[in-house]
Amino acid sequence: MKSVLMGNHSVSYGVMLSRVKVIAAYPITPQTQVVEELSELCATKKLDATFIKVESEHSALACVLGASLAGSRAFTATSAQGLALMHELIHWAGLGRFPIVLANVNRAMGPGWNIWSDQNDSLSQRDCGWIQLYCENNQEVLDNVIIGYKIAEKVLLPVMLVYDAFILSHTYEIVDIPEQSQVDQFLPPFKSEYKLDVENPACFGGLTSPEHYYELRYNMQQAMEQAVEVYKDAQREFKEIFGRDYPMIEEYRCDDAQYLYITSGSITSTARIVVDELREKGYKIGLLKIKTFRPMDKAELIRLLKGREKVFILDRNISVGVGGIFAQEIKAYLYGQKYMPEIYPFIIGLGGRDIPPSSIMEAFNYAVIENKKPEDILYIGLKK
Amino acid sequence: MKKRFEDKKPVIISNFREMPPMSMSLSTMRWNFTGSWRYLRPYYDHKVSPCHAGCPGGQNVEGWIRLMEEGHYEEAIRLLREENPFPSITGRVCFHPCELKCSRAYFDKSVAINNLERFLADHTNPDYKIKKEEIAGSTGKKVAIVGSGPAGLSCAYHLLRLGYEVEVFEAEDAPGGVLRIGIPEYRLPKNILSREIKILTSAGVKIHTRKRVGKDISYDSLKNYFAVFLATGVHKSRRLGIPNEEAEGVMSGLEYLKKVNLKERIFTGKKVIVVGGGNTAMDSARVARRSGADVKIIYRRTRAEMPAWEEEIEEAINEGISILELTIPKKVLVKDSKVVGIQVQRAKLGEPDSSGRRKPEPIEGSEYDIECDMILSAIGEEIDEDALPEIKISKGNVHVSKDLSTSLKNYFAGGDIIDQPHTVIDAIASGKKAAIAIDCRYRKLDFEEVLKEISVGEWGAISMLVYREKYVFKNFVSPTVRLSKETVDPKSINTAYFQPSDRSQMNKISLSERSNSFLEVNLGLTQPQAMNDLLRCFHCGRCTMCDNCYIFCPDNAISHKKNGFGYDIDLDYCKGCGICVTECPRNAMGMEKESKI
Ligand SMILES: Cc1cc2nc3c(=O)[nH]c(=O)nc-3n(C[C@H](O)[C@H](O)[C@H](O)COP(=O)(O)OP(=O)(O)OC[C@H]3O[C@@H](n4cnc5c(N)ncnc54)[C@H](O)[C@@H]3O)c2cc1C
Ligand code: SF4
Ligand code: SF4
């Protein structure tokens, strides 16, 4: 059924369709409507779930972890400082292998106190063992909640669903709300093998000696690597049922491209327009949209970049001291590979600064029209 | 998932494939005796609730509230009557010091204990009977009690249950003391009083009315009794000490109340002045008001210093009685030897006197006259030495030792004639204490030692139930016997677990219904109101099996007792973190040091 939904409500509907059993969340701008809608869905019994009111994000995630360990499909949502407050338990969720979904609205970290879009909040959690799914539009937001549970429950890693503050969270778009029966077909009830069970008691998250800790982390890395295939399988199945497709790395007009933009999140839509314009002018240019950040489909990335001339990576984030985080990751994957393009790492739109097509065009102008050399960090739109 | 090993020893894994995905125990964790980390140990306690210690009569308030909550009303009233024979009476007229101590008073408003007590008494079998098995084996001893007020009757009740033959001697036509002749019908209906007294007489207490000891029969005739308990009360009104006090129309408030209470014919004036600020003053004023008089109370100090119960003052004002504060009576104005008015003088408050209250100082030249045709003096009562045998008096009270024994051999005393607050529950408490002291003599027990064992909290309350179970029946069954010595500090209640809630307000009859009538003013709580206040009780210091400890213990060391009430702590695994104790909402747990081996 087609409907007009804001990004936040798209999440709520995804949660409802996934038949989540326990929700614990603390409201924060720009995530608040996710929680509001869910509490309403619970109150009106459209969703048969326990909604737990909590006093902080830390408690929210703690509740969700407890519920998950007890065998329930569980959900929480947050943003920026809220995510940061969860940090201790973000580790716990990852390292404890909890198959939960957390929706994070990308919002700039304060101070400078700021509520607008910026990827630093989610990316700063990248080492905690989470799968991160970046979304371009509201349809993708809704669908990815459902896909999120599918892969999380297969590989036993938590999934963070990531989408831009306001640009998606508060913007209404046409969204096709899937049929419950179809979702049920795609996403069977959560059956947890490792859970609290009075018949077979065990202690979870207890003291782990040097004797065993190392292997636990090794196994996690294996799970993250397997997640690539698990994601692809899930994707295929999703496409069969719903007709929509979200590849880990999506190509746009790449076939003969000499130049490529690499983007993530809602910037991608704007970049598509820029690519179209440049194609019209006769430039051989395309776009790669990075959908999953951890895991990265390394083989696919290398295949797609091989033989290109120049690549412009747009990072709406900055790891201070290094630069754009996507650029840093991608560069690392390419090290030692042959026939790799020149990488132009651009920082753009921090703290929600608007990114019109002209800003994205600047990257192309710099690298191609002006034919300048790449640097470690390049800045677009900096007031000089 | 693979069934985990039951081995009580740790499992070592030799390669990553055998590893579970997350850190989890592969055997049970029973090999890990976390109890060895402990240096403090939690324990369950049955502490003294503040209400229990705060009732001078030592009533286990929390205990009967709990029974009521569970719907066991008859058991609740039996528990209550272990300490206090007159719940229908105290439930109406007690000044409820217990409520001042109630932990809930420190949170929002105290539990309506007094109203609940009345509710319980009003909603249980009116033909209550003292059971045969309650009465201890006969001691073969007789005790005489002089005076049938609350002190005398309480002593009679407890002695009867301890196996004594009891005879009460009462000067008036009917028993009850102030309860009958002082407190008016609209506060304590006489049928309620008679019903409570009947419980005693039908169990064998003999009451001889119209027998003033020292007049109708001699004190000497009591010499064959094993003991005598004096509880003659204070009935001699203090004189005003102003000119023309003997005029017709001047009367003591207590005498006036007595006449009205005993339904004697009595003329009430049209304009009545009541002198005083105590309960007698309030009662006299409200009674006169009910007879249609215009009533003014004159008091030397201000309302804040009045010894009367605040609720009484409020009701007096509600009923249209005016209070003239800082007003000193100077002279009764007389015409044809009848009262026609009173001359008074204005005063201001000076330095505090020996009672701690600020002393009124007359203002020169501020005298004025008030017209009236009746003056009721109610400035206090004192003991009537004529009613007593030759006995040591100190500071206006009968002198008693710790065990309430007097200077006369085998004579004990209690109630208003000894140095204690003049209230019904204090009178009842002293009757009970004397009964124990007398029984200790019979059983050759050291009273002071016994007192240590049976005291409830540190404010002087004692428990008859504990006494009986420990020294008389010698069957330590009730939990009260295991009472710890610690009284719960309201600050120790974990109020995070409680929500503020309104205290029930009792309904009263309207003001128009009160004029010309002695209908009971307070209507008692309704069932929902009572339920509301029962549920407000924190159950201070007493486990309710709320399961908090059980839920919070991180080591699963706490389990439900297999058969029965309470929990077991598995000390092999309790690591002594104390979370259970912190999370107990009602301080029913404690931590103690592990003893050194
Ligand atoms: C008007 C008034 C209102 C009160 N209101 C309250 C109230 O609302 N709440 C409260 O808690 N307290 C109240 N009090 C105080 C309370 O009533 C007394 O503290 C309590 O009754 C004292 O009990 P008692 O047994 O010592 O003496 P009393 O109740 O005075 O009883 C003594 C009895 O002994 C009898 N007696 C005296 N001499 C002899 C003798 N020689 N031989 C035989 N019998 C004798 C008397 O006739 C009397 O019946 C009030 C007091 C008064 C005067
Ligand atoms: S007798 Fe008085 S003090 Fe004791 S419980 Fe009843 S109201 Fe409270
Ligand atoms: S809250 Fe209940 S147990 Fe605690 S003091 Fe008040 S009446 Fe007693």
PDB file of C-alpha atoms in Angstrom, chain A residues 54-171:
ATOM      1  CA  VAL A  54      13.309   4.413  30.182  1.00  0.00           C
ATOM      2  CA  GLU A  55      15.236   7.246  31.732  1.00  0.00           C
ATOM      3  CA  SER A  56      18.156   7.329  29.314  1.00  0.00           C
ATOM      4  CA  GLU A  57      19.532   5.897  26.113  1.00  0.00           C
ATOM      5  CA  HIS A  58      21.901   3.744  28.111  1.00  0.00           C
ATOM      6  CA  SER A  59      18.934   2.115  29.818  1.00  0.00           C
ATOM      7  CA  ALA A  60      17.081   1.862  26.518  1.00  0.00           C
ATOM      8  CA  LEU A  61      19.790  -0.227  24.976  1.00  0.00           C
ATOM      9  CA  ALA A  62      20.213  -2.232  28.193  1.00  0.00           C
ATOM     10  CA  CYS A  63      16.512  -3.132  28.093  1.00  0.00           C
ATOM     11  CA  VAL A  64      16.710  -4.095  24.460  1.00  0.00           C
ATOM     12  CA  LEU A  65      19.720  -6.316  25.091  1.00  0.00           C
ATOM     13  CA  GLY A  66      17.964  -8.010  27.969  1.00  0.00           C
ATOM     14  CA  ALA A  67      14.872  -8.595  25.857  1.00  0.00           C
ATOM     15  CA  SER A  68      16.943  -9.964  23.004  1.00  0.00           C
ATOM     16  CA  LEU A  69      18.767 -12.351  25.295  1.00  0.00           C
ATOM     17  CA  ALA A  70      15.416 -13.515  26.604  1.00  0.00           C
ATOM     18  CA  GLY A  71      14.547 -14.459  23.038  1.00  0.00           C
ATOM     19  CA  SER A  72      12.542 -11.468  21.798  1.00  0.00           C
ATOM     20  CA  ARG A  73      13.051  -9.438  18.665  1.00  0.00           C
ATOM     21  CA  ALA A  74      13.902  -6.030  20.073  1.00  0.00           C
ATOM     22  CA  PHE A  75      14.355  -2.492  18.796  1.00  0.00           C
ATOM     23  CA  THR A  76      15.610   0.904  19.813  1.00  0.00           C
ATOM     24  CA  ALA A  77      16.265   4.209  18.089  1.00  0.00           C
ATOM     25  CA  THR A  78      18.399   7.229  18.857  1.00  0.00           C
ATOM     26  CA  SER A  79      20.662   9.921  17.458  1.00  0.00           C
ATOM     27  CA  ALA A  80      23.951  11.743  18.108  1.00  0.00           C
ATOM     28  CA  GLN A  81      24.478  12.363  21.854  1.00  0.00           C
ATOM     29  CA  GLY A  82      21.959   9.631  22.598  1.00  0.00           C
ATOM     30  CA  LEU A  83      24.043   7.173  20.640  1.00  0.00           C
ATOM     31  CA  ALA A  84      27.142   8.415  22.413  1.00  0.00           C
ATOM     32  CA  LEU A  85      25.493   7.801  25.775  1.00  0.00           C
ATOM     33  CA  MET A  86      24.814   4.245  24.640  1.00  0.00           C
ATOM     34  CA  HIS A  87      28.446   3.740  23.739  1.00  0.00           C
ATOM     35  CA  GLU A  88      29.284   1.305  26.508  1.00  0.00           C
ATOM     36  CA  LEU A  89      26.351  -0.857  25.559  1.00  0.00           C
ATOM     37  CA  ILE A  90      26.983  -0.408  21.844  1.00  0.00           C
ATOM     38  CA  HIS A  91      30.094  -2.466  22.565  1.00  0.00           C
ATOM     39  CA  TRP A  92      28.103  -4.868  24.661  1.00  0.00           C
ATOM     40  CA  ALA A  93      25.591  -5.375  21.832  1.00  0.00           C
ATOM     41  CA  GLY A  94      28.297  -5.978  19.270  1.00  0.00           C
ATOM     42  CA  LEU A  95      30.690  -8.087  21.272  1.00  0.00           C
ATOM     43  CA  GLY A  96      27.836  -9.966  22.903  1.00  0.00           C
ATOM     44  CA  ARG A  97      26.467 -10.750  19.430  1.00  0.00           C
ATOM     45  CA  PHE A  98      22.967  -9.433  19.964  1.00  0.00           C
ATOM     46  CA  PRO A  99      20.834  -9.574  16.797  1.00  0.00           C
ATOM     47  CA  ILE A 100      19.002  -6.298  17.330  1.00  0.00           C
ATOM     48  CA  VAL A 101      18.236  -3.318  15.107  1.00  0.00           C
ATOM     49  CA  LEU A 102      18.926   0.235  16.192  1.00  0.00           C
ATOM     50  CA  ALA A 103      17.797   3.147  14.060  1.00  0.00           C
ATOM     51  CA  ASN A 104      20.177   6.080  14.268  1.00  0.00           C
ATOM     52  CA  VAL A 105      19.299   9.405  12.723  1.00  0.00           C
ATOM     53  CA  ASN A 106      22.580  10.957  11.594  1.00  0.00           C
ATOM     54  CA  ARG A 107      22.976  14.175  13.541  1.00  0.00           C
ATOM     55  CA  ALA A 108      26.092  16.214  14.222  1.00  0.00           C
ATOM     56  CA  MET A 109      27.807  15.711  17.559  1.00  0.00           C
ATOM     57  CA  GLY A 110      27.949  18.690  19.894  1.00  0.00           C
ATOM     58  CA  PRO A 111      29.347  20.991  20.911  1.00  0.00           C
ATOM     59  CA  GLY A 112      28.716  23.290  18.815  1.00  0.00           C
ATOM     60  CA  TRP A 113      25.303  22.121  19.655  1.00  0.00           C
ATOM     61  CA  ASN A 114      23.683  21.114  16.388  1.00  0.00           C
ATOM     62  CA  ILE A 115      20.764  18.941  15.406  1.00  0.00           C
ATOM     63  CA  TRP A 116      21.394  18.708  11.643  1.00  0.00           C
ATOM     64  CA  SER A 117      22.671  15.953   9.463  1.00  0.00           C
ATOM     65  CA  ASP A 118      26.247  14.703   9.835  1.00  0.00           C
ATOM     66  CA  GLN A 119      27.644  11.168   9.923  1.00  0.00           C
ATOM     67  CA  ASN A 120      30.123  11.463  12.774  1.00  0.00           C
ATOM     68  CA  ASP A 121      27.769   9.978  15.354  1.00  0.00           C
ATOM     69  CA  SER A 122      27.322   6.592  13.664  1.00  0.00           C
ATOM     70  CA  LEU A 123      30.798   6.400  12.188  1.00  0.00           C
ATOM     71  CA  SER A 124      32.440   6.972  15.550  1.00  0.00           C
ATOM     72  CA  GLN A 125      30.833   3.664  16.624  1.00  0.00           C
ATOM     73  CA  ARG A 126      32.406   1.770  13.759  1.00  0.00           C
ATOM     74  CA  ASP A 127      34.766  -0.377  15.829  1.00  0.00           C
ATOM     75  CA  CYS A 128      32.071  -1.922  18.013  1.00  0.00           C
ATOM     76  CA  GLY A 129      31.126  -4.858  15.818  1.00  0.00           C
ATOM     77  CA  TRP A 130      27.966  -3.455  14.258  1.00  0.00           C
ATOM     78  CA  ILE A 131      26.693  -3.719  10.710  1.00  0.00           C
ATOM     79  CA  GLN A 132      25.758  -0.244   9.482  1.00  0.00           C
ATOM     80  CA  LEU A 133      23.192   0.319   6.739  1.00  0.00           C
ATOM     81  CA  TYR A 134      23.116   3.844   5.226  1.00  0.00           C
ATOM     82  CA  CYS A 135      19.872   4.873   3.537  1.00  0.00           C
ATOM     83  CA  GLU A 136      19.107   7.235   0.690  1.00  0.00           C
ATOM     84  CA  ASN A 137      15.324   7.609   0.941  1.00  0.00           C
ATOM     85  CA  ASN A 138      12.349   6.712   3.113  1.00  0.00           C
ATOM     86  CA  GLN A 139      11.455   3.571   1.216  1.00  0.00           C
ATOM     87  CA  GLU A 140      14.945   2.309   1.843  1.00  0.00           C
ATOM     88  CA  VAL A 141      14.597   3.240   5.502  1.00  0.00           C
ATOM     89  CA  LEU A 142      11.484   1.136   5.920  1.00  0.00           C
ATOM     90  CA  ASP A 143      12.776  -1.812   3.908  1.00  0.00           C
ATOM     91  CA  ASN A 144      16.092  -1.833   5.703  1.00  0.00           C
ATOM     92  CA  VAL A 145      14.507  -2.334   9.107  1.00  0.00           C
ATOM     93  CA  ILE A 146      13.125  -5.622   7.832  1.00  0.00           C
ATOM     94  CA  ILE A 147      16.302  -6.587   6.022  1.00  0.00           C
ATOM     95  CA  GLY A 148      18.246  -5.551   9.096  1.00  0.00           C
ATOM     96  CA  TYR A 149      16.578  -8.164  11.291  1.00  0.00           C
ATOM     97  CA  LYS A 150      17.033 -10.804   8.630  1.00  0.00           C
ATOM     98  CA  ILE A 151      20.790 -10.427   8.506  1.00  0.00           C
ATOM     99  CA  ALA A 152      21.295  -9.628  12.169  1.00  0.00           C
ATOM    100  CA  GLU A 153      19.576 -12.836  13.204  1.00  0.00           C
ATOM    101  CA  LYS A 154      21.584 -14.852  10.705  1.00  0.00           C
ATOM    102  CA  VAL A 155      25.069 -13.640  11.601  1.00  0.00           C
ATOM    103  CA  LEU A 156      24.357 -12.626  15.210  1.00  0.00           C
ATOM    104  CA  LEU A 157      25.603  -9.101  14.819  1.00  0.00           C
ATOM    105  CA  PRO A 158      23.602  -5.973  15.642  1.00  0.00           C
ATOM    106  CA  VAL A 159      22.456  -3.725  12.813  1.00  0.00           C
ATOM    107  CA  MET A 160      22.463   0.048  12.877  1.00  0.00           C
ATOM    108  CA  LEU A 161      20.062   1.596  10.436  1.00  0.00           C
ATOM    109  CA  VAL A 162      21.364   5.050   9.522  1.00  0.00           C
ATOM    110  CA  TYR A 163      19.556   7.937   7.821  1.00  0.00           C
ATOM    111  CA  ASP A 164      19.952  11.694   7.623  1.00  0.00           C
ATOM    112  CA  ALA A 165      18.479  14.147  10.101  1.00  0.00           C
ATOM    113  CA  PHE A 166      15.567  16.148   8.679  1.00  0.00           C
ATOM    114  CA  ILE A 167      16.516  15.461   5.060  1.00  0.00           C
ATOM    115  CA  LEU A 168      14.991  12.020   5.602  1.00  0.00           C
ATOM    116  CA  SER A 169      13.773  11.923   9.179  1.00  0.00           C
ATOM    117  CA  HIS A 170      11.283  14.763   8.812  1.00  0.00           C
ATOM    118  CA  THR A 171      10.669  14.735   5.062  1.00  0.00           C
TER     119      THR A 171
END
